[in-house]
Coordinates of C-alpha atoms in Angstrom, one line a residue:
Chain T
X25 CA 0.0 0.0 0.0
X26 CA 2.9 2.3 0.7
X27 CA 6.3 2.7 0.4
X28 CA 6.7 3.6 4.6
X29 CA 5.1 0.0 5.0
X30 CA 6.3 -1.6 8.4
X31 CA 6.1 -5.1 8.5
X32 CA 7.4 -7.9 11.0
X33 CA 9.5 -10.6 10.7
X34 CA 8.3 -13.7 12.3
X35 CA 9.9 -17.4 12.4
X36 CA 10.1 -18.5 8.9
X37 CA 7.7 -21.4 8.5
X38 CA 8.0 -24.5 11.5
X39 CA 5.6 -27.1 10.8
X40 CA 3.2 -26.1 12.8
X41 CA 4.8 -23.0 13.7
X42 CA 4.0 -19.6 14.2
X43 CA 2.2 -18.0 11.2
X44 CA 4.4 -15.5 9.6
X45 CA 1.3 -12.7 8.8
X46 CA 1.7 -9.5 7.9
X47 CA 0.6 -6.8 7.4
X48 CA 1.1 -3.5 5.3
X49 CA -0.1 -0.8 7.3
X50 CA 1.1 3.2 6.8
X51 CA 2.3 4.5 9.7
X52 CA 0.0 7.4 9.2
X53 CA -2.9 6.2 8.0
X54 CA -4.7 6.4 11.9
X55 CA -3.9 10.1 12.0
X56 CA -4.7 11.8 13.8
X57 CA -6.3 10.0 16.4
X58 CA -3.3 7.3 16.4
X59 CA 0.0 9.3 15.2
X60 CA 2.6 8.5 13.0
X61 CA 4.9 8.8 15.7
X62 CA 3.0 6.6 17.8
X63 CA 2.4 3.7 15.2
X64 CA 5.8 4.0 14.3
X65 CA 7.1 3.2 18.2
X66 CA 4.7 1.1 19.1
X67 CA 5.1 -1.1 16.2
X68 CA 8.3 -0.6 15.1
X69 CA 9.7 -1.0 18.9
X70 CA 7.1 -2.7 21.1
X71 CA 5.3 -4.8 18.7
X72 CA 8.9 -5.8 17.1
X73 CA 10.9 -6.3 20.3
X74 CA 8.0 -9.0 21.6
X75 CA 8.3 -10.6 18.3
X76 CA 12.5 -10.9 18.2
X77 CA 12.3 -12.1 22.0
X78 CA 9.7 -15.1 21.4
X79 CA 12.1 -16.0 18.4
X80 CA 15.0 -15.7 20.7
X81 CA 13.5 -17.8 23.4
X82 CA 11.9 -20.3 20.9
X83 CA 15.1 -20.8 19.3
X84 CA 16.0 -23.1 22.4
X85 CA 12.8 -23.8 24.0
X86 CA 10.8 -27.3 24.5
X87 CA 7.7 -24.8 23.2
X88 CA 8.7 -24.4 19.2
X89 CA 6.5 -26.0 17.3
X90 CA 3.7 -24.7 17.9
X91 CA 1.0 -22.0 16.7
X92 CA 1.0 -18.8 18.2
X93 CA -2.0 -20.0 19.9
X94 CA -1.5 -23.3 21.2
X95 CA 1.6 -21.8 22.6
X96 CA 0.0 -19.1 24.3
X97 CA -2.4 -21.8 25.9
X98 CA 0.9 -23.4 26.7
X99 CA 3.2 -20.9 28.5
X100 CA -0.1 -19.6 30.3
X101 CA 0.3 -22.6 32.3
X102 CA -3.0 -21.9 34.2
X103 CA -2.2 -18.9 35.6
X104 CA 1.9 -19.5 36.1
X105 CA 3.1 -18.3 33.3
X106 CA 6.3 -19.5 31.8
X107 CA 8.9 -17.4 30.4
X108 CA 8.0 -17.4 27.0
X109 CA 4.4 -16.5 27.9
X110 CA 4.7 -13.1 27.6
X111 CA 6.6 -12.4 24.6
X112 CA 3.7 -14.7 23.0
X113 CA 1.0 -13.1 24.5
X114 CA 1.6 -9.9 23.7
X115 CA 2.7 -10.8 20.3
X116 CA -0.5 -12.3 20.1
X117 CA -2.1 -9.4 21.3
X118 CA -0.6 -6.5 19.2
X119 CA -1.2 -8.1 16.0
X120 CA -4.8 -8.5 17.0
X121 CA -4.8 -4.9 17.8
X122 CA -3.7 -3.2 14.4
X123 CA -6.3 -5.9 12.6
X124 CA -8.8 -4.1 15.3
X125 CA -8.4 -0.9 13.8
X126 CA -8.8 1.1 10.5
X127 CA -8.7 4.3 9.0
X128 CA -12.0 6.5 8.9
X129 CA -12.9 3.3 11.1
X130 CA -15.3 4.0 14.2
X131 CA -19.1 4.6 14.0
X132 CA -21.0 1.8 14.2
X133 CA -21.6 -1.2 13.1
X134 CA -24.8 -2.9 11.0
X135 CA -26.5 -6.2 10.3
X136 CA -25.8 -9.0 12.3
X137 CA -23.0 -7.4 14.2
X138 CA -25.3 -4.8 15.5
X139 CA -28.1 -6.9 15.9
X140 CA -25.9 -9.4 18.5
X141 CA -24.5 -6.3 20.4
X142 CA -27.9 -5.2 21.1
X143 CA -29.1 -8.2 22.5
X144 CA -26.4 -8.7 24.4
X145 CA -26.2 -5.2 26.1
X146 CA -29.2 -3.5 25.2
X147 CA -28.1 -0.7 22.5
X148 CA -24.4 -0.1 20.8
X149 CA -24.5 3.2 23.5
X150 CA -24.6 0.9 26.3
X151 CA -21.8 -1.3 24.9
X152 CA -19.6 1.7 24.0
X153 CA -20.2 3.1 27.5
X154 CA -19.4 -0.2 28.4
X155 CA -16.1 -0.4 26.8
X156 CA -15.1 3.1 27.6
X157 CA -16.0 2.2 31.2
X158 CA -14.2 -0.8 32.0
X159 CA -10.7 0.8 29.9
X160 CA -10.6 3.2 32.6
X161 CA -11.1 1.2 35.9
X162 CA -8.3 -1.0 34.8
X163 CA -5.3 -0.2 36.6
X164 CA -2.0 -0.3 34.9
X165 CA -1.4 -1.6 32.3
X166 CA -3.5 -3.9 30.0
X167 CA -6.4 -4.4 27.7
X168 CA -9.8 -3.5 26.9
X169 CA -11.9 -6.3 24.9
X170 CA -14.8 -7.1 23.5
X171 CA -15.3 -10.7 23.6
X172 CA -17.5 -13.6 22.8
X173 CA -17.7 -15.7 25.7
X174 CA -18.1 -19.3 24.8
X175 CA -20.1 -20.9 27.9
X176 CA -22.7 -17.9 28.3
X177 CA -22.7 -17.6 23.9
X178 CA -22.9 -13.7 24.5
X179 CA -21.0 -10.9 24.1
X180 CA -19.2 -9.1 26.6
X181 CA -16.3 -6.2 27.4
X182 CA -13.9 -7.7 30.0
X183 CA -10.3 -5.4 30.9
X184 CA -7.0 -8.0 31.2
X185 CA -4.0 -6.8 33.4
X186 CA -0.3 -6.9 31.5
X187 CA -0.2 -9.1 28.4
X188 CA -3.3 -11.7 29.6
X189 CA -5.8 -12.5 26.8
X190 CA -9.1 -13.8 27.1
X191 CA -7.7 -16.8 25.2
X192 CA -6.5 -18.0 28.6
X193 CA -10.0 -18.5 29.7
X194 CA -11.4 -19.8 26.7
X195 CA -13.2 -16.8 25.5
X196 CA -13.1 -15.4 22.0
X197 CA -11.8 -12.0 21.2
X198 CA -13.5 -9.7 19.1
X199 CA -12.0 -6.6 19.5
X200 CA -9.0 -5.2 21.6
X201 CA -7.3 -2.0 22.4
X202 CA -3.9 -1.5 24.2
X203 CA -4.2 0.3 27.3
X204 CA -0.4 0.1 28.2
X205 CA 0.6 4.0 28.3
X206 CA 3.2 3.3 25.7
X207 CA 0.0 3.0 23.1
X208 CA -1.2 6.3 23.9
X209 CA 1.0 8.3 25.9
X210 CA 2.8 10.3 23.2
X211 CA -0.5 11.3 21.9
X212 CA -3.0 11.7 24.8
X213 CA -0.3 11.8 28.0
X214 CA -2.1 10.5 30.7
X215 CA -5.8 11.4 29.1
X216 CA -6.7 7.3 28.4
X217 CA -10.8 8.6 28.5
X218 CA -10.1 10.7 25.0
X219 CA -7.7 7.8 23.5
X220 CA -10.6 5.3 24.7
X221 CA -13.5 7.3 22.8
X222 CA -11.3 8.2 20.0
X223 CA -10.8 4.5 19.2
X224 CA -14.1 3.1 20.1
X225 CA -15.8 6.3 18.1
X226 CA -13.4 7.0 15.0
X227 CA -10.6 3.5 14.6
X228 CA -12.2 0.6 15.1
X229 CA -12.7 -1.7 12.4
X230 CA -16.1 -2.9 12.7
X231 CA -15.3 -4.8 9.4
X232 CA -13.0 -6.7 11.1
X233 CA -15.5 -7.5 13.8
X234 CA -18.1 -8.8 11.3
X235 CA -15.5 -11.1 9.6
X236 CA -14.2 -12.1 13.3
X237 CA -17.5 -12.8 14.8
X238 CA -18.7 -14.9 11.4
X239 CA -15.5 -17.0 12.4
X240 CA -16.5 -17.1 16.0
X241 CA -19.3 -18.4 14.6
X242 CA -18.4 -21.9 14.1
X243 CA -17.3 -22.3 17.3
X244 CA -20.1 -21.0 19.1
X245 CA -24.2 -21.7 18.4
X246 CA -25.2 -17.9 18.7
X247 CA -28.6 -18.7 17.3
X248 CA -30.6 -15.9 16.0
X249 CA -29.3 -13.5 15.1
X250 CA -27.5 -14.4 11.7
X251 CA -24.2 -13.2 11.0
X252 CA -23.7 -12.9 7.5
X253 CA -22.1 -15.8 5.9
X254 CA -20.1 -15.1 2.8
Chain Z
X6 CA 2.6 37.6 75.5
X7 CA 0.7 39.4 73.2
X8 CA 2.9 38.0 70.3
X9 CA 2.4 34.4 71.3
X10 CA -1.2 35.4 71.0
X11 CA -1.3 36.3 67.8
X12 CA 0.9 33.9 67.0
X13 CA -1.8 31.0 67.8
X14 CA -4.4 32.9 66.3
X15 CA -3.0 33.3 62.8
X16 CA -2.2 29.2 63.2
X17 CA -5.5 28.8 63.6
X18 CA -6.4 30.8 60.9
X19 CA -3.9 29.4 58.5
X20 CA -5.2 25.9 58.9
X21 CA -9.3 27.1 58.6
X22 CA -7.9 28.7 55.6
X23 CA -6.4 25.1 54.3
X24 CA -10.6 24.9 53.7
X25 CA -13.1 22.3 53.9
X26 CA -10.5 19.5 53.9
X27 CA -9.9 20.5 57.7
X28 CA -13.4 19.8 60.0
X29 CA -13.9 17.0 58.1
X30 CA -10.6 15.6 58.4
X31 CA -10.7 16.5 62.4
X32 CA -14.1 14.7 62.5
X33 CA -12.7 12.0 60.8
X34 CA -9.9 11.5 63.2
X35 CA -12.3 12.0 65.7
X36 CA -14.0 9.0 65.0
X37 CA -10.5 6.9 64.6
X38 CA -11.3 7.0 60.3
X39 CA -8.7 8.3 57.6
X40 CA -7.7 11.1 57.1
X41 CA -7.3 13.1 53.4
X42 CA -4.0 13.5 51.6
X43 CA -2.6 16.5 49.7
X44 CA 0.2 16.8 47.0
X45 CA 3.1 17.3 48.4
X46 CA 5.7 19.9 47.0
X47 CA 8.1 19.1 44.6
X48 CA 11.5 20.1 46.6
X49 CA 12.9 21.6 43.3
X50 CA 11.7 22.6 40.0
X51 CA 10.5 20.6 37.1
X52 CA 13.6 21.4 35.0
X53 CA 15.4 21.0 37.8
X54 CA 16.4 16.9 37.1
X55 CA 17.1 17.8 33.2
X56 CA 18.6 16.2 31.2
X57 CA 18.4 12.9 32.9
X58 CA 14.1 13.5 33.6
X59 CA 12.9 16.4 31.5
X60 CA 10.6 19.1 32.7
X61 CA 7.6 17.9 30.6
X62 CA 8.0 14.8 32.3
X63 CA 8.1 15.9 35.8
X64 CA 5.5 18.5 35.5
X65 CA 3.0 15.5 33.8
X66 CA 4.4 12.9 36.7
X67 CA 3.4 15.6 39.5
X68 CA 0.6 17.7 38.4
X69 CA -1.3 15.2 36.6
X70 CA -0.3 11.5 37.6
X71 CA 0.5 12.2 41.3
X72 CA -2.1 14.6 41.8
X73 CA -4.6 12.4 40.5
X74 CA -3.8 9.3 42.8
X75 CA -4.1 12.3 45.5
X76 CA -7.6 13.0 44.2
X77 CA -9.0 9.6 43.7
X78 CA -7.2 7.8 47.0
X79 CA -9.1 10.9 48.7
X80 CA -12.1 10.0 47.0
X81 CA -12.1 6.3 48.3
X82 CA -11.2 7.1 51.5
X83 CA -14.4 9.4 51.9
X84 CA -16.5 6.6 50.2
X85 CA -14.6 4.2 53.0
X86 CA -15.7 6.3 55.7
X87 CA -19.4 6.0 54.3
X88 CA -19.2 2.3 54.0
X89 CA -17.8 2.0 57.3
X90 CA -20.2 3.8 58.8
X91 CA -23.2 2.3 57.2
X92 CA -21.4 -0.9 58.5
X93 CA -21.4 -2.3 55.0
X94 CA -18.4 -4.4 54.7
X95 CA -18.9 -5.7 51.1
X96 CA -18.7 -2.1 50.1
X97 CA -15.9 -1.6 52.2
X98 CA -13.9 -4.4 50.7
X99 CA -14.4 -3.6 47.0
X100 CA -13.1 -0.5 48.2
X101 CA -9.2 -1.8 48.6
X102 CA -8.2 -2.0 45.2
X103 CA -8.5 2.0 44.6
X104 CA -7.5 2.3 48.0
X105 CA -4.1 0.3 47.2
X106 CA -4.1 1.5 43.6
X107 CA -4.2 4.9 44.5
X108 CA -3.2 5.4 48.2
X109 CA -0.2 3.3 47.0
X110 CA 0.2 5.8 43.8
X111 CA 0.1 8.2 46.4
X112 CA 2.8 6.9 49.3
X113 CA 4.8 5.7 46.4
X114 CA 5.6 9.2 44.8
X115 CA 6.1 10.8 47.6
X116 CA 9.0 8.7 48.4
X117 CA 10.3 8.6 44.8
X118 CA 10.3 13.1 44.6
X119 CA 12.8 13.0 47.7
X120 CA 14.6 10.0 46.4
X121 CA 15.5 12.9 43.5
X122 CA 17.7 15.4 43.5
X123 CA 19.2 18.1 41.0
X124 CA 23.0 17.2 40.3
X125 CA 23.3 20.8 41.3
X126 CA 22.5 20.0 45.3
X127 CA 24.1 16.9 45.5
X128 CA 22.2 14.3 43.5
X129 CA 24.1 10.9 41.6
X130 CA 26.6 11.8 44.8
X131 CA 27.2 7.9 45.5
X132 CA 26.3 7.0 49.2
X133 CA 28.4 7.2 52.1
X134 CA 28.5 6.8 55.8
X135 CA 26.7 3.2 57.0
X136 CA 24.6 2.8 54.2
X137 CA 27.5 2.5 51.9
X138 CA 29.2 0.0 53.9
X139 CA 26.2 -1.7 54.1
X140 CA 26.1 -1.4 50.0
X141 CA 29.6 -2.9 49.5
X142 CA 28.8 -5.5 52.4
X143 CA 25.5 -6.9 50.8
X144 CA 25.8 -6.7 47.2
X145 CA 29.7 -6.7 46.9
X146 CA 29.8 -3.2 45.3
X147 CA 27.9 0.5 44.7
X148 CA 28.0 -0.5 41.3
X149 CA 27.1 -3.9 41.2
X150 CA 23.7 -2.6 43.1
X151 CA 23.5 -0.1 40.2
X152 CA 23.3 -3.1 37.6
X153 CA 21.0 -5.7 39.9
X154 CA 18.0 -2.5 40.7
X155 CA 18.8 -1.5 36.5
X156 CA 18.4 -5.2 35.6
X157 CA 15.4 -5.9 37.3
X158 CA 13.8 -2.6 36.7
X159 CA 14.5 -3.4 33.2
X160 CA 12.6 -6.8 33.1
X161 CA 9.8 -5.8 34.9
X162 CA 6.7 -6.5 32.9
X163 CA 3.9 -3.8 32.6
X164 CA 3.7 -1.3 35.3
X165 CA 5.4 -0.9 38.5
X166 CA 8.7 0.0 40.8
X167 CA 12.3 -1.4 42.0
X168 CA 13.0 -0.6 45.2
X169 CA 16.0 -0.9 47.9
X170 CA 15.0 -1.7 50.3
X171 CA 15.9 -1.9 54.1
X172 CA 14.1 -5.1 56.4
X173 CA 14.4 -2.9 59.3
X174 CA 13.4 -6.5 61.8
X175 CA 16.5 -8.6 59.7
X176 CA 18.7 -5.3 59.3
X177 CA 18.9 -5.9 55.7
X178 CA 19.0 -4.8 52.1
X179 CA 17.7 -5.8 49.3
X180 CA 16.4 -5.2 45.3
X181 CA 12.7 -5.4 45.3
X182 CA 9.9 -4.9 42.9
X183 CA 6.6 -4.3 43.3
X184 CA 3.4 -4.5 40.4
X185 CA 1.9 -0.9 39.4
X186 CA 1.1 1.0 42.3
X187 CA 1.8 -1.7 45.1
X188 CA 3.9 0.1 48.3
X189 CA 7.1 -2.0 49.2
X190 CA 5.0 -2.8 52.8
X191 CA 3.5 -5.5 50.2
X192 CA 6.9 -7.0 49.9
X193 CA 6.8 -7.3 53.9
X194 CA 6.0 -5.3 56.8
X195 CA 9.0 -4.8 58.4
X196 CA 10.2 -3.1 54.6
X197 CA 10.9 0.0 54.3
X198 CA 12.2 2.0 50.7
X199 CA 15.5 3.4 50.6
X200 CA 14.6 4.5 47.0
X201 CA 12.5 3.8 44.5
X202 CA 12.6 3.8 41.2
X203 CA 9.7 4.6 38.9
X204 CA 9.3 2.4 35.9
X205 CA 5.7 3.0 34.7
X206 CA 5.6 4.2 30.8
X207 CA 4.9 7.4 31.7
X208 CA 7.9 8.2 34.3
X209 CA 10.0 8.2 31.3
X210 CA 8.2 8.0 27.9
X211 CA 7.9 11.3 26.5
X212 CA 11.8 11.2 26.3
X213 CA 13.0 7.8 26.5
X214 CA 10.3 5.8 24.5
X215 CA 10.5 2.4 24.9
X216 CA 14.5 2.5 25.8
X217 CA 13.6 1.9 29.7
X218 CA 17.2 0.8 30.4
X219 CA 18.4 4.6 28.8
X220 CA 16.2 6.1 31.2
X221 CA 17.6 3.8 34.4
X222 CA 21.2 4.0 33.5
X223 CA 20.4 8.0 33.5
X224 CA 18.4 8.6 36.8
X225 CA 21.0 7.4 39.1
X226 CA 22.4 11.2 37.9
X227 CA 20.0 12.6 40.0
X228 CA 19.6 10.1 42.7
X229 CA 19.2 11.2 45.9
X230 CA 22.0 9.0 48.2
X231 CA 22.1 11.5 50.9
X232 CA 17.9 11.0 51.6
X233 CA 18.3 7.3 51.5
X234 CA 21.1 7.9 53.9
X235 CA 19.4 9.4 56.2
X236 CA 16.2 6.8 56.2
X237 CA 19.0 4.2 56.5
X238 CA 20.6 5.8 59.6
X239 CA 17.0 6.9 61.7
X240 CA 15.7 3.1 61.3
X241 CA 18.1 1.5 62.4
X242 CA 18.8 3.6 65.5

């Protein structure tokens, strides 16, 4: 798409190993509610010192060999994590984040999308009140999601401390937004409530969310409503 | 006489003029219940710690980050006192995690703007006297201390400090680190900080990025051994 393209190098092809996606974003294409600057660091730096340290650590640990996912399931270790946990994790994690997010994103969503996220909290302003809500009473650093849970077959916003993902419990993440200050502190300083609204009301990718939540679909009966299938 | 006189009255009248904070605080303690905080006073100015912590940095860290852990821990502790009251202790216990998020936010910087000091007055001044022999005795040498509290500052995931600290019951030091806003008295009772060292995002972003190990190898230029010395000394007494 552009000649400023950032991309990441991950571990070139294992058997089973960890997928080697991505993804051809312009640093300033979330201006100016993400900056150049920021996308920049925080992928360039954050995103790409997780992914060189889980290659590092893989390159000698009993864990290679397996997807990004399993290994996450793996190192979470119920709760003790192993060393290699959290370079996964939040490898994990970021990528999911920049696929969470577009230009001239925000808004909101339509179809089946909508329809599930008003039956499951009543309106889209209740689940973006929601989300904005539980972002700022986590403390520290962490995440924001939107998630299908898998045992209740609803949606839901749940915060995670550090690099945890709700694929430690078995839930299914629809959405996420990075809530360490490193995401948003050259842009906002410490005002997470704009960075919060600005994502929810002007980056998100509810296109994304439609094709995750088809996905999410085969794993979990949601009934009515339909989610388009292509 | 007449002096001493006025000299209690304008006491008096310099803390009604501290405002509202004041009856209700004295009623408080009246009734055994905490207190509020305030902000305390930066002991130098923001630019002060340049170019180890710039100005921007300090002036965000106190005036916004600080003084809102003042604001909120405040906040709970009036919504504590309501709970308690009202005797309901379900209230009271979902209460402690913004009391220990933000109290600790609090009790945490407060150390952390004496453990600073502008290389002008004495800061990155290595530490002498007992606590320096204690230094060299426990971890071998000032330097070696540097590296361990850099190391493990450095690895620390997400938010949160490194501490020295001194086990004032065992009469010893030692490298802690605590998650975001936890106080060292987490790490033990009888643990109290020496120093701390900040190592949320924002206590260095805005000029370090994401090089966290630039911004530790730099603050020990400002470090404030003389404080520490002084804690060191008065506990163990």
């Amino acid at each position: 798409m552009a000649a400023s393209a950032l991309h990441l190098r991950l571990l070139p092809s294992p058997p089973a190993g960890v997928q080697p996606q991505q993804r051809r974003l312009r640093s300033d294409a979330l201006e100016p509610y993400m900056s150049r600057r920021t996308v920049e660091l925080h992928w360039g730096k954050h995103h790409q010192d997780y992914v060189d340290g889980l290659n590092k650590q893989l390159s000698t640990s009993p864990l290679y060999g397996h997807t990004l996912e399993e290994l996450i399931k793996e190192a979470y270790n119920n709760g003790n994590p192993l060393p290699e946990y959290n370079n996964a994790a939040q490898v994990w994690n970021h990528h999911f984040f920049w696929e969470s997010m577009q230009p001239e994103g925000g808004g909101s969503p339509e179809g089946g999308v909508l329809q599930q996220i008003e039956k499951d909290f009543g309106s889209f302003t209740n689940f973006r009140e929601e989300f904005i809500r539980s972002a700022l009473q986590l403390l520290g650093s962490g995440w924001v999601w939107l998630v299908l849970k898998r045992n209740e077959r609803k949606l839901a916003v749940v915060h995670t401390r550090n690099a945890i993902s709700p694929l430690a419990f078995g839930d299914i993440p629809i959405i996420s937004l990075d809530l360490w200050e490193h995401a948003y502190y050259l842009d906002y300083k410490d005002d997470r409530r704009t960075y919060v609204t600005n994502f929810i009301d002007h980056l998100v990718s509810w296109h994304t969310v439609t094709l995750r939540m088809m996905r999410a679909e085969s794993f979990v009966n949601l009934g009515e409503p339909n989610i388009p299938v292509a | 006489m007449a002096a001493l006189r006025t000299l209690a009255a304008s006491k008096k009248t310099l803390s009604l003029a501290l405002g509202g904070a004041r009856p209700l605080a004295a009623a408080a303690a009246a009734r055994g219940v905490a207190t509020t905080v305030s902000l305390p006073d930066l002991p130098y100015d923001f630019g002060a710690l340049e170019p180890a912590i710039s100005g921007e940095i300090m002036q965000l860290h106190h005036q916004k980050h600080h003084a809102t852990y003042v604001t909120n821990y405040n906040k709970a502790l009036e919504q504590l006192d309501a709970a308690v009251s009202k005797g309901d202790a379900s209230a009271v216990v979902q209460l402690q995690g913004a009391i220990k998020f933000n109290g600790g936010g609090h009790v945490n910087h407060s150390v952390f703007w004496k453990n600073l000091k502008p290389i002008s007055e004495g800061g990155g001044e290595p530490p002498h006297g007992k606590l320096g022999w204690a230094i060299d005795e426990h971890f071998g040498s000032f330097e070696a201390l540097v590296k361990k509290m850099n190391a493990e500052g450095a690895a620390l995931q997400g938010s949160g400090w490194v501490w020295l600290a001194l086990d004032k019951e065992a009469k010893m030091l030692s490298v802690e680190t605590t998650p975001n806003q936890d106080p060292l008295v987490t790490k033990g009772a009888s643990m109290v900080p020496l120093l701390g060292i900040d190592v949320w995002e924002h206590a260095y972003y805005l000029q370090y990025k994401n090089v966290r190990p630039d911004y530790l190898n730099n603050i020990w230029k400002v470090i404030n051994w003389k404080y520490a010395g002084e804690v060191y000394d008065n506990v163990l007494a």
